[in-house]
Coordinates of N, CA, C and O and ligand atoms in Angstrom, one line a residue:
M18 N 77.6 103.4 84.7 CA 78.4 103.1 83.4 C 80.0 102.5 84.3 O 80.5 102.9 85.1
N19 N 80.2 101.4 83.5 CA 81.4 100.7 83.9 C 82.6 101.2 83.1 O 82.5 101.4 81.9
E20 N 83.8 101.4 83.8 CA 85.1 101.8 83.3 C 86.0 100.6 83.3 O 86.0 99.9 84.3
I21 N 86.7 100.4 82.2 CA 87.8 99.3 82.1 C 89.0 99.9 82.7 O 89.3 100.8 82.1
T22 N 89.5 99.0 83.6 CA 90.8 99.5 83.9 C 91.7 98.5 84.3 O 91.4 97.1 84.0
A23 N 92.9 98.5 85.0 CA 93.8 97.3 85.4 C 94.3 97.6 86.7 O 94.3 98.9 87.3
C24 N 94.4 96.7 87.4 CA 95.0 96.5 88.8 C 96.3 97.4 88.8 O 97.1 97.1 88.1
T25 N 96.3 98.2 89.7 CA 97.5 98.9 90.0 C 98.5 98.3 91.2 O 99.3 99.0 91.5
M26 N 97.9 97.3 91.7 CA 98.9 96.8 93.0 C 100.2 96.1 92.2 O 100.2 96.2 91.0
D27 N 101.2 96.0 93.3 CA 102.4 95.5 92.7 C 102.5 94.1 92.4 O 102.8 93.4 93.4
C28 N 101.7 93.6 91.3 CA 101.3 92.2 91.0 C 101.8 92.0 89.7 O 101.3 92.9 89.0
P29 N 102.2 91.0 89.3 CA 102.6 90.8 87.7 C 101.4 90.4 87.0 O 101.2 90.4 85.7
D30 N 100.3 90.3 87.7 CA 98.9 89.6 87.0 C 98.4 90.7 86.1 O 97.8 90.4 85.1
A31 N 98.5 92.0 86.8 CA 97.7 93.1 86.1 C 96.3 92.7 85.5 O 96.0 92.9 84.5
C32 N 95.6 92.4 86.6 CA 94.1 91.8 86.3 C 93.3 93.0 85.6 O 93.6 94.1 86.1
S33 N 92.3 92.6 84.6 CA 91.5 93.7 84.0 C 90.4 93.9 85.0 O 89.8 92.7 85.5
L34 N 89.8 95.1 85.3 CA 89.0 95.2 86.3 C 88.0 96.4 85.6 O 88.2 97.0 84.7
L35 N 86.6 96.1 86.3 CA 85.5 97.1 85.8 C 85.4 98.0 87.1 O 85.2 97.4 88.2
I36 N 85.3 99.3 87.1 CA 85.0 100.1 88.0 C 83.6 100.9 87.9 O 83.7 101.5 86.5
S37 N 82.9 101.1 88.7 CA 81.6 102.0 88.6 C 81.4 102.7 89.8 O 81.6 102.1 90.8
S38 N 80.5 103.7 89.6 CA 80.0 104.5 90.7 C 78.7 105.1 90.7 O 78.3 105.2 89.3
D39 N 78.1 105.4 91.9 CA 76.6 105.9 91.7 C 76.8 107.3 92.3 O 77.8 107.7 92.7
E40 N 75.6 108.1 92.2 CA 75.4 109.0 92.8 C 75.8 109.3 94.3 O 76.1 110.5 94.7
S41 N 75.6 108.3 94.9 CA 75.8 108.4 96.5 C 77.3 108.3 96.7 O 77.7 108.4 97.9
G42 N 78.2 108.0 95.6 CA 79.6 108.1 96.1 C 79.9 106.2 96.0 O 81.2 106.2 96.3
F43 N 79.1 105.4 96.2 CA 79.4 104.3 96.0 C 80.2 103.7 95.0 O 79.8 104.0 93.8
I44 N 81.5 103.0 95.3 CA 82.2 102.6 94.0 C 82.2 101.0 94.1 O 82.6 100.7 95.0
D45 N 82.1 100.5 92.8 CA 82.3 99.1 92.8 C 83.2 98.7 91.8 O 83.7 99.2 90.8
L46 N 84.0 97.9 92.2 CA 85.2 97.4 91.8 C 85.2 95.9 91.6 O 85.2 95.2 92.5
R47 N 85.4 95.3 90.5 CA 85.1 93.9 90.3 C 86.0 93.3 89.1 O 86.2 94.1 88.3
G48 N 86.4 92.0 89.0 CA 87.0 91.7 88.1 C 86.1 91.8 86.4 O 85.0 91.5 86.5
N49 N 87.0 91.8 85.4 CA 86.2 92.3 84.3 C 85.9 90.7 83.4 O 86.7 89.9 83.1
P50 N 84.5 90.5 83.6 CA 84.1 88.9 83.0 C 84.6 88.8 81.5 O 84.6 87.7 81.1
D51 N 84.6 90.0 80.8 CA 84.9 89.7 79.5 C 86.3 89.7 79.1 O 86.8 89.6 77.9
H52 N 87.4 90.1 80.0 CA 88.4 89.6 79.9 C 89.1 88.1 79.6 O 88.8 87.3 80.6
P53 N 89.8 87.7 78.7 CA 90.0 86.2 78.4 C 90.7 85.6 79.5 O 90.5 84.3 79.9
I54 N 91.6 86.4 80.4 CA 92.6 85.9 81.4 C 91.8 86.1 82.9 O 91.6 85.1 83.6
T55 N 91.6 87.3 83.1 CA 90.8 87.8 84.3 C 89.6 86.9 84.6 O 89.3 86.3 85.6
A56 N 88.7 87.1 83.6 CA 87.4 86.3 83.5 C 86.5 86.5 84.9 O 86.2 85.6 85.6
G57 N 86.5 87.8 85.0 CA 85.7 88.2 86.4 C 86.4 87.8 87.8 O 85.7 88.2 88.7
F58 N 87.5 87.5 87.7 CA 88.3 87.2 89.0 C 88.5 88.6 89.6 O 89.2 89.3 88.9
T59 N 88.7 88.5 90.8 CA 89.4 89.5 91.7 C 89.9 88.7 93.1 O 89.2 88.1 93.4
C60 N 91.3 89.0 93.3 CA 91.8 88.4 94.4 C 91.3 89.1 96.0 O 90.8 89.9 95.6
A61 N 91.6 88.6 97.1 CA 91.4 89.1 98.2 C 91.8 90.6 98.2 O 91.2 91.4 99.0
K62 N 93.3 90.7 97.8 CA 93.6 92.1 97.8 C 92.6 93.2 97.4 O 92.6 94.2 97.9
I63 N 92.3 92.9 96.2 CA 91.4 94.0 95.4 C 90.0 94.2 95.8 O 89.6 95.0 95.8
K64 N 89.5 92.8 96.2 CA 88.2 93.0 96.8 C 88.0 93.9 97.9 O 86.9 94.4 98.3
K65 N 89.2 94.3 98.7 CA 89.1 95.2 99.8 C 89.8 96.6 99.3 O 89.8 97.4 100.2
H66 N 90.0 96.8 98.4 CA 90.8 98.0 97.7 C 90.0 99.4 98.1 O 90.6 100.2 98.7
I67 N 88.8 99.3 97.5 CA 88.2 100.2 97.6 C 87.9 100.8 99.2 O 88.2 102.1 99.8
Q68 N 87.4 100.0 100.0 CA 87.4 99.9 101.6 C 88.7 100.6 101.9 O 88.8 101.4 102.8
R69 N 89.7 100.1 101.6 CA 91.0 100.4 102.2 C 91.3 102.0 101.6 O 91.7 102.8 102.5
L70 N 90.8 102.4 100.6 CA 91.3 103.7 99.9 C 90.4 104.7 100.8 O 90.7 105.8 100.8
Q71 N 89.1 104.2 101.1 CA 88.2 105.4 101.6 C 88.1 105.2 103.3 O 87.7 105.9 103.9
S72 N 89.1 104.3 103.8 CA 89.3 104.2 105.2 C 89.5 105.6 105.8 O 90.6 106.2 105.7
T73 N 89.0 105.7 107.1 CA 89.3 106.8 107.8 C 90.8 106.7 108.6 O 91.4 107.7 108.9
H74 N 91.3 105.4 108.8 CA 92.5 105.2 109.0 C 93.7 105.6 108.1 O 95.0 105.1 108.5
R75 N 93.5 105.8 106.9 CA 94.4 105.5 105.8 C 95.4 107.1 106.3 O 94.7 108.1 106.5
I76 N 96.5 106.7 105.8 CA 97.3 107.6 106.1 C 97.8 108.5 104.9 O 98.1 108.0 103.7
L77 N 97.4 109.8 104.9 CA 97.3 110.6 103.6 C 98.5 111.7 103.7 O 98.4 112.6 102.8
Q78 N 99.3 111.8 104.7 CA 100.4 112.6 104.7 C 101.6 112.1 105.0 O 101.6 110.8 105.9
P79 N 102.9 112.5 104.6 CA 104.0 111.8 104.8 C 104.2 111.9 106.3 O 103.8 112.8 107.0
M80 N 104.8 110.8 106.9 CA 105.1 110.9 108.3 C 106.7 110.5 108.7 O 107.3 109.7 107.6
R81 N 107.3 110.9 109.5 CA 108.6 110.7 109.8 C 108.7 110.3 111.4 O 108.1 110.8 112.4
R82 N 109.5 109.1 111.5 CA 109.7 108.6 112.9 C 110.6 109.8 113.8 O 111.8 110.1 113.2
D83 N 109.9 110.1 114.7 CA 110.9 110.6 115.6 C 110.9 110.2 117.1 O 110.0 110.1 118.0
G84 N 111.9 109.4 117.3 CA 112.2 108.7 118.3 C 111.4 107.4 118.4 O 111.1 106.8 117.3
T85 N 110.3 107.3 119.3 CA 109.6 106.2 119.3 C 108.0 106.8 118.9 O 107.0 106.0 118.7
H86 N 107.9 108.2 118.4 CA 106.9 108.6 117.9 C 106.7 108.9 116.2 O 107.8 109.1 115.8
W87 N 105.7 109.1 115.7 CA 105.8 109.4 114.2 C 105.1 111.1 114.2 O 104.1 111.1 115.0
K88 N 105.7 111.7 113.3 CA 105.3 113.2 113.4 C 105.0 113.1 111.8 O 105.5 112.9 111.0
T89 N 104.0 114.1 111.6 CA 103.5 114.5 110.1 C 104.3 115.5 109.7 O 104.9 116.3 110.3
L90 N 104.6 115.5 108.3 CA 105.3 116.8 107.7 C 104.8 117.0 106.4 O 104.0 116.0 105.6
S91 N 104.9 118.0 105.8 CA 104.6 118.3 104.5 C 104.8 117.7 103.3 O 106.1 117.1 103.5
W92 N 104.3 117.6 102.4 CA 105.0 116.9 101.1 C 106.2 117.6 100.8 O 107.1 117.0 100.2
D93 N 106.3 119.0 100.7 CA 107.2 119.5 100.2 C 108.6 118.9 101.2 O 109.7 118.8 100.6
A94 N 108.3 119.3 102.6 CA 109.5 118.8 103.4 C 109.8 117.2 103.4 O 111.1 117.1 103.5
A95 N 108.9 116.3 103.0 CA 109.3 115.1 102.8 C 110.0 114.9 101.6 O 111.0 114.1 101.9
L96 N 109.7 115.4 100.7 CA 110.4 115.4 99.4 C 112.0 115.7 99.3 O 112.8 115.4 99.0
E97 N 111.7 116.9 100.2 CA 113.4 117.7 100.4 C 114.1 116.8 101.1 O 115.3 116.6 100.8
L98 N 113.5 116.1 102.0 CA 114.1 115.1 103.0 C 114.7 114.0 102.2 O 115.8 113.4 102.2
C99 N 114.0 113.4 101.4 CA 114.2 112.4 100.4 C 115.4 112.9 99.4 O 116.5 112.2 99.0
A100 N 115.2 114.1 98.9 CA 116.3 114.5 98.2 C 117.4 114.7 98.7 O 118.8 114.3 98.0
Q101 N 117.5 115.1 100.1 CA 118.7 115.3 100.8 C 119.5 114.1 100.9 O 120.8 113.7 100.8
K102 N 118.7 113.1 101.2 CA 119.2 111.6 101.6 C 119.7 111.0 100.5 O 121.0 110.6 100.4
I103 N 119.1 111.2 99.2 CA 119.6 110.7 97.9 C 121.2 111.1 97.6 O 121.9 110.6 97.3
Q104 N 121.1 112.4 97.9 CA 122.1 113.3 97.5 C 123.3 112.9 98.0 O 124.3 112.8 97.9
Q105 N 123.2 112.8 99.5 CA 124.3 112.1 100.5 C 124.6 110.7 99.9 O 126.0 110.4 100.0
L106 N 123.8 109.9 99.4 CA 124.4 108.7 99.1 C 124.9 108.5 97.8 O 125.3 107.5 97.3
R107 N 124.7 109.7 96.9 CA 125.3 109.6 95.8 C 126.9 109.3 95.9 O 127.5 108.8 94.7
E108 N 127.7 109.6 96.7 CA 128.8 109.6 97.0 C 129.3 108.0 97.1 O 130.2 107.5 96.6
E109 N 128.3 107.0 97.5 CA 128.4 105.7 97.7 C 126.9 105.0 97.0 O 126.2 104.4 97.9
P110 N 127.1 104.9 95.7 CA 125.8 104.3 95.1 C 125.5 102.9 95.6 O 124.0 102.5 95.7
K111 N 126.6 102.2 96.0 CA 126.1 101.0 96.5 C 125.1 100.7 97.6 O 124.8 99.9 98.3
A112 N 125.1 102.1 98.5 CA 124.4 102.4 99.7 C 122.8 102.4 99.4 O 122.1 102.2 100.3
I113 N 122.5 102.3 98.1 CA 120.9 102.2 97.8 C 120.7 101.3 97.2 O 121.3 100.5 96.4
L114 N 119.5 100.5 97.9 CA 119.1 99.2 97.3 C 118.2 99.5 96.4 O 117.0 100.3 96.9
H115 N 118.3 99.1 95.1 CA 117.4 99.5 94.2 C 116.6 98.1 93.9 O 117.2 97.1 93.6
I116 N 115.5 97.9 94.1 CA 114.6 96.8 93.8 C 113.8 97.1 92.4 O 113.0 98.1 92.8
F117 N 113.7 96.0 91.7 CA 113.0 96.3 90.5 C 112.2 95.1 90.2 O 112.8 94.0 90.2
G118 N 111.1 95.4 89.7 CA 110.2 94.0 89.4 C 109.5 93.6 90.5 O 109.5 94.1 91.6
Ligands
SF4_13 S1 93.7 91.6 91.4 FE1 94.9 90.6 92.9 S2 95.8 89.0 91.4 FE2 95.0 90.6 90.2 S3 96.7 91.9 89.7 FE3 95.4 92.7 91.2 S4 96.7 92.1 93.1 FE4 97.5 90.8 91.4

């Protein structure tokens, strides 16, 4: 069965996509042919999306640089660290670069 969804990449096109899966876990993601603008289109980024999501090389835990190496840390520790850094920067709001859009 196909489910209609939209691309979640940071891209203004917001393409309409069809996603389906079978019993083996195979997931198929493709452009929605019935959408008047998308018309079955998928760009190169989304063609590799499922492969990227299921990659064994995908980073699934927060990581922090420690000198020249990276160390994993828990989500709680990562969020706490972010909260601390943001709290420190509240004294000088211009120190935070806010990118929108
Ligand atoms: S499928 Fe490609 S072009 Fe369409 S919204 Fe996603 S990233 Fe953008």
